[in-house]
Short mmCIF file of C-alpha atoms in Angstrom, two decimals:
data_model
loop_
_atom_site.label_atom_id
_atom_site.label_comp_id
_atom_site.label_asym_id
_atom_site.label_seq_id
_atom_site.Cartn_x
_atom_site.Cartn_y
_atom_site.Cartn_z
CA UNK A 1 224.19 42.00 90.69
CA UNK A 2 225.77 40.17 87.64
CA UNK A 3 224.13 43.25 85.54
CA UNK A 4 225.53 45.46 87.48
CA UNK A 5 229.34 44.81 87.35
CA UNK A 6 229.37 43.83 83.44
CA UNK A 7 227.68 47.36 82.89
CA UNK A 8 230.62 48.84 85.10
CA UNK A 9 232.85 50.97 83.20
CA UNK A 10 235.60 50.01 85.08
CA UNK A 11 234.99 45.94 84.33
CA UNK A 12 237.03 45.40 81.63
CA UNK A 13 236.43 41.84 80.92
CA UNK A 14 232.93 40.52 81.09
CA UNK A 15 234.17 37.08 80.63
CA UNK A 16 236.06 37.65 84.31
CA UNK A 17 232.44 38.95 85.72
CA UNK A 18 230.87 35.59 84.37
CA UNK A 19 233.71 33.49 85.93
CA UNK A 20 233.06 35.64 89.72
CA UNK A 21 229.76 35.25 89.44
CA UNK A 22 230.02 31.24 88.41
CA UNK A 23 232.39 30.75 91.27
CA UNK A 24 229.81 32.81 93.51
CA UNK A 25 226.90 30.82 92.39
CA UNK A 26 229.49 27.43 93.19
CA UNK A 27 230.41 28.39 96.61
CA UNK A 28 226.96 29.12 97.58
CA UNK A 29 225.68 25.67 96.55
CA UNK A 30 225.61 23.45 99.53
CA UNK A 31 224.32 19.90 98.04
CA UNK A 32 226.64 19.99 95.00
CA UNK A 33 228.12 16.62 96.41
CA UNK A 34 226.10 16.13 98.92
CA UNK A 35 223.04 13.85 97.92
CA UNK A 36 219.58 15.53 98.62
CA UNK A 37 216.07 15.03 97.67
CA UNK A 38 216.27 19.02 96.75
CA UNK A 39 219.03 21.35 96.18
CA UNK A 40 220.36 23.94 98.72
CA UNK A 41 221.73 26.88 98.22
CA UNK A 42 223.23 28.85 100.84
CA UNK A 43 222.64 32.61 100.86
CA UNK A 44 225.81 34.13 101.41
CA UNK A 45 226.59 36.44 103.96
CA UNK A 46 223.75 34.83 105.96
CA UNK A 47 222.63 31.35 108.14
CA UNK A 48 219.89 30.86 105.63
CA UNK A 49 219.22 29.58 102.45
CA UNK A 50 217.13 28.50 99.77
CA UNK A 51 215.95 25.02 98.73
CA UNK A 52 214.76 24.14 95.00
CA UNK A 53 213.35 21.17 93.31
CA UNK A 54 211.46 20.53 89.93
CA UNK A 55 208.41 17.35 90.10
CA UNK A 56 206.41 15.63 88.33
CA UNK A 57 205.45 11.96 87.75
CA UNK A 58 203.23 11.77 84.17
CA UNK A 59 201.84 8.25 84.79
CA UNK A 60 200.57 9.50 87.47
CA UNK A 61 198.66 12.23 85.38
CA UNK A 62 198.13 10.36 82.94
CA UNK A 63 196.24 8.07 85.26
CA UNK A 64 194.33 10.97 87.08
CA UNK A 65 195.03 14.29 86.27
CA UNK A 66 193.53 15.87 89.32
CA UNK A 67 195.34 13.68 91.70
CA UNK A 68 198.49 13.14 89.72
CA UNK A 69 199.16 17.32 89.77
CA UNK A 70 197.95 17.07 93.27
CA UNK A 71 200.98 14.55 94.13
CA UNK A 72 203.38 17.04 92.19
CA UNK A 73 202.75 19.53 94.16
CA UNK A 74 203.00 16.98 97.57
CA UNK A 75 206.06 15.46 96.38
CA UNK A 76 208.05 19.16 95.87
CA UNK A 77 206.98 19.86 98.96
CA UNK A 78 208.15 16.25 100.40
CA UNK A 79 211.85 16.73 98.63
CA UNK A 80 212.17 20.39 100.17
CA UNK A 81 210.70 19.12 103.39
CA UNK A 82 213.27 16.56 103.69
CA UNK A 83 216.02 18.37 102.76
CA UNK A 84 215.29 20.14 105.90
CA UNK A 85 213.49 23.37 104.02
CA UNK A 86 210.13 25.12 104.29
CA UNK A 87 207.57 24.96 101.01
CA UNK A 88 206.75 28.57 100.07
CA UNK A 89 205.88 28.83 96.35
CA UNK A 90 205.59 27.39 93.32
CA UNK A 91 205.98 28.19 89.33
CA UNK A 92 204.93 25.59 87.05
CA UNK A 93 205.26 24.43 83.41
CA UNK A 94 202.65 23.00 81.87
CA UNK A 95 202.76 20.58 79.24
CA UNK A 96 200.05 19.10 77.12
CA UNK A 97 198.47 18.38 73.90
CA UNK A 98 196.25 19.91 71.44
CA UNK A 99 193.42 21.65 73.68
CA UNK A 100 190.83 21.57 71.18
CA UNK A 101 191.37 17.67 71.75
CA UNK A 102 188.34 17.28 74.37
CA UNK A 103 190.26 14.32 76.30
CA UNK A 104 193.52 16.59 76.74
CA UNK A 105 191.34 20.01 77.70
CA UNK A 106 189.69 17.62 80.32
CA UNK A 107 193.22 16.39 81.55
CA UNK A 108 194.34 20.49 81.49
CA UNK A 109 191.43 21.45 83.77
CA UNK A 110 191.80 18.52 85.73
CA UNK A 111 195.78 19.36 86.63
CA UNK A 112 194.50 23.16 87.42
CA UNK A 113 191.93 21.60 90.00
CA UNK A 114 194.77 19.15 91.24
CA UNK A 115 197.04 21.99 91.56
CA UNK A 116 195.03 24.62 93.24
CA UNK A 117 193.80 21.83 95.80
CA UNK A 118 197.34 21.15 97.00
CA UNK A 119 198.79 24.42 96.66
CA UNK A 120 196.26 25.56 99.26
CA UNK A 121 197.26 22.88 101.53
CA UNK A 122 200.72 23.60 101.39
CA UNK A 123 200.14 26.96 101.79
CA UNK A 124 202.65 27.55 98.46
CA UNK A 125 200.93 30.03 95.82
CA UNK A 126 201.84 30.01 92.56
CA UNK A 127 203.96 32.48 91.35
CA UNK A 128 204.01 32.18 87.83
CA UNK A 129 205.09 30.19 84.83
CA UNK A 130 203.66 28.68 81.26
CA UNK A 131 202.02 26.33 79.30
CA UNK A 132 202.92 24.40 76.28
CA UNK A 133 200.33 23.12 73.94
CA UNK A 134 200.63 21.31 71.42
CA UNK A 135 202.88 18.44 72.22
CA UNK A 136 202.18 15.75 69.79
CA UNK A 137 202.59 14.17 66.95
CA UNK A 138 200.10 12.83 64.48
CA UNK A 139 201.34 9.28 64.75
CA UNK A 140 201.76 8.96 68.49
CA UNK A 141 199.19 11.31 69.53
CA UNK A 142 199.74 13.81 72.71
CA UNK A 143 202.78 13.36 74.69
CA UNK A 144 201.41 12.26 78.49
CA UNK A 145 200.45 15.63 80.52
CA UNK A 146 203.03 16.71 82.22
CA UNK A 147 202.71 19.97 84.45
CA UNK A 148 205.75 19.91 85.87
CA UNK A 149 206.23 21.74 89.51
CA UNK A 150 208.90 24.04 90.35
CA UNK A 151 209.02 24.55 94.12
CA UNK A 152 210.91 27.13 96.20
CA UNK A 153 211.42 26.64 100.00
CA UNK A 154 213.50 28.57 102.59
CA UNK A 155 215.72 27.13 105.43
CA UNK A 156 216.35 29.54 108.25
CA UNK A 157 219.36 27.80 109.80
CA UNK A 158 222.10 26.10 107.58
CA UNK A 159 222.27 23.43 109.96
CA UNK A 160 218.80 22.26 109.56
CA UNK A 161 220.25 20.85 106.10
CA UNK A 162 219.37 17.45 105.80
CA UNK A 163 220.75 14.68 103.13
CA UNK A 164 219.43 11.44 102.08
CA UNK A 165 222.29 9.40 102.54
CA UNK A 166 222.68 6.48 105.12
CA UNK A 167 225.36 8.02 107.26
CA UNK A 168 227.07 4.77 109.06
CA UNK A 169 226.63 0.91 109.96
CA UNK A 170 223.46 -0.07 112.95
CA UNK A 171 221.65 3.19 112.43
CA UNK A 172 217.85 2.37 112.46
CA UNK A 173 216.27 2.67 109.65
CA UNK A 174 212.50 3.88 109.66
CA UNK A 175 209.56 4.32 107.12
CA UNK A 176 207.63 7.37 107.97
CA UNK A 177 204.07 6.96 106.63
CA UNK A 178 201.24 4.09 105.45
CA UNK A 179 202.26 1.15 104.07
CA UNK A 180 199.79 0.42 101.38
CA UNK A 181 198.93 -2.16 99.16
CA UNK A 182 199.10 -0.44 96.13
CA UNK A 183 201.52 -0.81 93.00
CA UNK A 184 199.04 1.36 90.55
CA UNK A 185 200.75 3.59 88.09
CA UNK A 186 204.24 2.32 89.35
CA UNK A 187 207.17 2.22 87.34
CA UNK A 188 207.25 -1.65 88.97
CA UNK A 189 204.08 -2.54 87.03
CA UNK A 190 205.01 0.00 83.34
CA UNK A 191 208.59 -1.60 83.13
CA UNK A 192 208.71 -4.79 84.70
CA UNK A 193 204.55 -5.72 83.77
CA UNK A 194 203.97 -3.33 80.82
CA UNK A 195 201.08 -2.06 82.49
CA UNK A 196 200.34 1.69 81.59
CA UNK A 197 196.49 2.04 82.47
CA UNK A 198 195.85 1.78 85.70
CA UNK A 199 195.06 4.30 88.24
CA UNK A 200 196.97 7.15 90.36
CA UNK A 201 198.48 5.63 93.07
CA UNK A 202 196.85 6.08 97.10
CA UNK A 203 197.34 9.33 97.95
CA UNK A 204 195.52 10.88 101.00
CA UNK A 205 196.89 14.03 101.01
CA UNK A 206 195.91 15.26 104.69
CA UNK A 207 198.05 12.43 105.77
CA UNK A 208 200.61 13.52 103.73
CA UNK A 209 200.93 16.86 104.79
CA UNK A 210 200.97 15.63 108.64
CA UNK A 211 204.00 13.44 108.08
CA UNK A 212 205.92 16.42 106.42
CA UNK A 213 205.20 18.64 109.45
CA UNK A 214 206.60 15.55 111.52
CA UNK A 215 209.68 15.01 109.09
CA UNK A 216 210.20 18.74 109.69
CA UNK A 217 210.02 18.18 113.58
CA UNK A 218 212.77 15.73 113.18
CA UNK A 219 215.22 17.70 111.43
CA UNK A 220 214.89 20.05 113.48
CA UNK A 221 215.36 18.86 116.39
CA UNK A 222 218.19 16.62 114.82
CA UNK A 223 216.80 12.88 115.59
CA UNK A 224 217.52 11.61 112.45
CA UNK A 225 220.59 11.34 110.44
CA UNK A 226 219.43 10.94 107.09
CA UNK A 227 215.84 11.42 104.97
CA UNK A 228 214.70 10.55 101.58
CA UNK A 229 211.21 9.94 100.57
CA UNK A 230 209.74 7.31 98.88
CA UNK A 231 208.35 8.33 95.24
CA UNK A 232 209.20 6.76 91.67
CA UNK A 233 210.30 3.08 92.32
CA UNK A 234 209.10 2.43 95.75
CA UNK A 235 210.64 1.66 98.42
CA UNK A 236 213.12 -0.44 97.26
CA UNK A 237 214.50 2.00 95.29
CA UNK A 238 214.60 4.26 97.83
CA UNK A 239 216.72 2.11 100.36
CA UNK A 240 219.15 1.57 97.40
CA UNK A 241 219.73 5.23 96.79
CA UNK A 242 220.43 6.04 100.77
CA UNK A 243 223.06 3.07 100.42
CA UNK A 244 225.07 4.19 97.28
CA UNK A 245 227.10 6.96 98.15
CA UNK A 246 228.98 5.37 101.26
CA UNK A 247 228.92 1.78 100.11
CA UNK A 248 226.54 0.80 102.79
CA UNK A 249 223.67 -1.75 102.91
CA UNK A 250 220.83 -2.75 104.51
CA UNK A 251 218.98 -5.29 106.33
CA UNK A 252 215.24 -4.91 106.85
CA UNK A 253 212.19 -6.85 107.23
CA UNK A 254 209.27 -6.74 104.63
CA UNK A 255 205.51 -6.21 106.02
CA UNK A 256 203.88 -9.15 105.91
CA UNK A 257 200.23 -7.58 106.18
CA UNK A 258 200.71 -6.83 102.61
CA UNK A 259 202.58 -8.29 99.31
CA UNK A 260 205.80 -8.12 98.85
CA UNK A 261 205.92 -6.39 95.62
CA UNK A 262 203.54 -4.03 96.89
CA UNK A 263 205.57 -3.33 100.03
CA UNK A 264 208.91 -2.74 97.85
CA UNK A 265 208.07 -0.93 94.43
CA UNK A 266 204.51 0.16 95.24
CA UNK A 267 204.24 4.13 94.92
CA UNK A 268 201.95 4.85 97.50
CA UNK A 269 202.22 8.73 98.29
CA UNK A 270 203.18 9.88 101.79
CA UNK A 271 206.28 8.00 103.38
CA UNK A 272 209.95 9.00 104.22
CA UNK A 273 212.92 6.66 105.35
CA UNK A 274 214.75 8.01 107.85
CA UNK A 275 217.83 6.96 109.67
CA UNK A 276 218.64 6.98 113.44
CA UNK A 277 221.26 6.88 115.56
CA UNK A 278 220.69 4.29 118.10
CA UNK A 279 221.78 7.12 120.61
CA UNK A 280 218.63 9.12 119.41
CA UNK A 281 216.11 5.83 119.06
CA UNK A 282 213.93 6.74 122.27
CA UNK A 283 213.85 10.68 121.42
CA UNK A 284 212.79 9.87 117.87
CA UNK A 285 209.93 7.13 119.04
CA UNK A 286 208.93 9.48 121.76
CA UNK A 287 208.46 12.12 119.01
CA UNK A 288 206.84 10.00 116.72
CA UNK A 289 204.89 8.74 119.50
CA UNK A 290 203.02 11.88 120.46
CA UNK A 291 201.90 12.41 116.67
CA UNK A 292 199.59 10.18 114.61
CA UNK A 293 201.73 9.89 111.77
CA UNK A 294 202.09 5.84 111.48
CA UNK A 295 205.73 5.21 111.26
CA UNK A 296 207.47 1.52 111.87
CA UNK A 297 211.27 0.33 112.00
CA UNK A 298 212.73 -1.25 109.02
CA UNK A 299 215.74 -2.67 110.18
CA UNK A 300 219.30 -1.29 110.25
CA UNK A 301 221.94 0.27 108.23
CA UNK A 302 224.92 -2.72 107.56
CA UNK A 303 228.85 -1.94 106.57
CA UNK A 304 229.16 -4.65 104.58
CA UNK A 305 227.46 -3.63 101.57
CA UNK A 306 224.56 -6.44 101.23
CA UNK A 307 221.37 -5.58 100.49
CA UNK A 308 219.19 -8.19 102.55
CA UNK A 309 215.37 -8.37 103.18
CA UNK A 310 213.91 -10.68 105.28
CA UNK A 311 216.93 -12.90 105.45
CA UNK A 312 217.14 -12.85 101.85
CA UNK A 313 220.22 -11.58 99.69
CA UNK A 314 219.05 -8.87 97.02
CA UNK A 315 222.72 -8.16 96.13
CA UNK A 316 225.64 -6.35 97.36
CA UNK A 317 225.53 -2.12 96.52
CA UNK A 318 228.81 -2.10 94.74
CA UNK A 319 226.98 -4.23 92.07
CA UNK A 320 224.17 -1.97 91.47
CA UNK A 321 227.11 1.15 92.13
CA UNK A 322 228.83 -0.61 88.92
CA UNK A 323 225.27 -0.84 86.79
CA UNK A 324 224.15 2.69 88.35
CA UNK A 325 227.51 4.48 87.34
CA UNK A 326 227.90 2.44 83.59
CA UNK A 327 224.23 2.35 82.78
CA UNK A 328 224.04 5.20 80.02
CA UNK A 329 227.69 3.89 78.80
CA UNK A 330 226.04 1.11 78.25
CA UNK A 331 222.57 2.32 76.37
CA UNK A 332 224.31 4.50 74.12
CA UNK A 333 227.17 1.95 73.43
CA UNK A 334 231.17 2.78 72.44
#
């Protein structure tokens, strides 16, 4: 369409076709300031639209290259699930180093296996895209393999869009999935233990698929009021990015079945948090209750702004608002 009017004899200005088609693209946009675990865009003229997000976790990889692709491919298809779209392709971008290095030719073929296994489980073929060899210098060796995952869903109602913020103070607040023991290949144990080798983290991806087709359920039959799943940081990090953007907190209890660490920054594939109205709490457990996706209740949404787990302070959200907002300020100094 853009093509079209700057070839137009009678455009005179193809600087005022870039600025229609900018404001076009702008208007269309739906999650521009609205936070999602994938971006919407509305197709105009119509009730639907489309639903984009780019993945991939190289520790992961790195760790297993078969299962880490696999989880790329899961976790695009998680952020468009819970954004309240429909997985229905993928391109990729593949990124390694020199393939005449046995170790990274094994890690390619392993990703290709990885992908091709969950791309026919989510029913997303792929529809094109690249690779990059290559990537590494002679000091450092290979960059980590990173075949990053461009997925593409559709959303055939507008209001099906879901966000991942925690909408207002005593919703419930679920987690959607199987608490595991696990912290392997999270960034809990890289940055905090300086632990790189260690393996993929649990990932059963038949579960996984069930509790997107149960997320999906839920949004569309409106249950929950917010949905965000749990990936790079753990759950922890998760609660605390439903909370920033309307200064809310929460108040949960830990399971006690496994650690505590585990429980908050493990990486264990397959879960969601949702929210809940307490209006909707028996249509949502009835729901869940007729599926055999494990799910359990968290605890609840607060207004005050504390972050508290079991009866413990972890901070107020404007104090991690202040570090979130100033942290590159701060790396990259006056």
């Amino acid at each position: 369409m853009a093509e079209h009017l700057i070839s137009h004899p009678n455009i005179a200005s193809k600087r005022w076709v870039s600025d229609q088609y900018d404001s076009m693209v702008g208007v269309s946009t739906m999650t521009t300031n609205r936070p999602s675990d994938a971006a919407v865009v509305n197709v105009i003229g119509t009730d639907k639209a489309i639903v984009i997000t780019v993945d991939c976790n190289s520790r992961y990889v790195y760790a297993d290259p078969q299962k880490g692709t696999a989880i790329a491919v899961a976790e695009a298809a998680r952020n468009i699930t819970c954004a309240g779209g429909e997985p229905v392709a993928i391109t990729n971008c593949l990124n390694f180093g020199n393939p005449y290095v046995p170790e990274v030719y094994w890690q390619f073929v392993g990703a290709i296996k990885g992908m091709g296994e969950a791309c026919r489980k989510f029913e997303t073929p792929v529809t094109g895209g690249n690779v990059s060899f290559y990537n590494q210098s002679t000091d450092d060796g290979p960059v980590f393999p990173t075949p990053t995952i461009g997925m593409l869903g559709v959303m055939d109602d507008i209001s099906n869009i879901m966000t991942s913020d925690f909408k207002q103070p005593d919703d419930l607040i679920y987690l959607i999935g199987e608490s595991v023991n696990d912290i392997a290949s999270s960034q809990y144990l890289a940055s905090y233990h300086k632990i790189l080798a260690a393996p993929a983290p649990h990932f059963d991806i038949d579960k996984e698929y069930d509790m997107q087709q149960v997320v999906k359920e839920l949004i569309k039959h409106k249950m929950i009021q917010s949905a965000h799943d749990v990936a790079d940081g753990g759950l922890f990090v998760t609660l605390v990015e439903s909370a920033l953007p309307n200064g809310l907190g929460f108040d949960i209890v830990s399971d006690g079945s496994i650690r505590k660490d585990a429980f908050l920054f493990g990486e264990a594939q397959g879960r969601v948090v949702v929210s809940v109205a307490p209006a909707d709490q028996e249509r949502f457990i009835e729901l869940m209750a007729t599926s055999e996706v494990e799910f359990s209740l968290l605890g609840t949404v607060t207004h005050l702004g504390n972050l508290t787990i079991d009866e413990e302070p972890f901070g107020n959200i404007m104090d991690v608002k202040l570090v979130y907002d100033n942290v590159l300020h701060v790396i990259l100094g006056d």
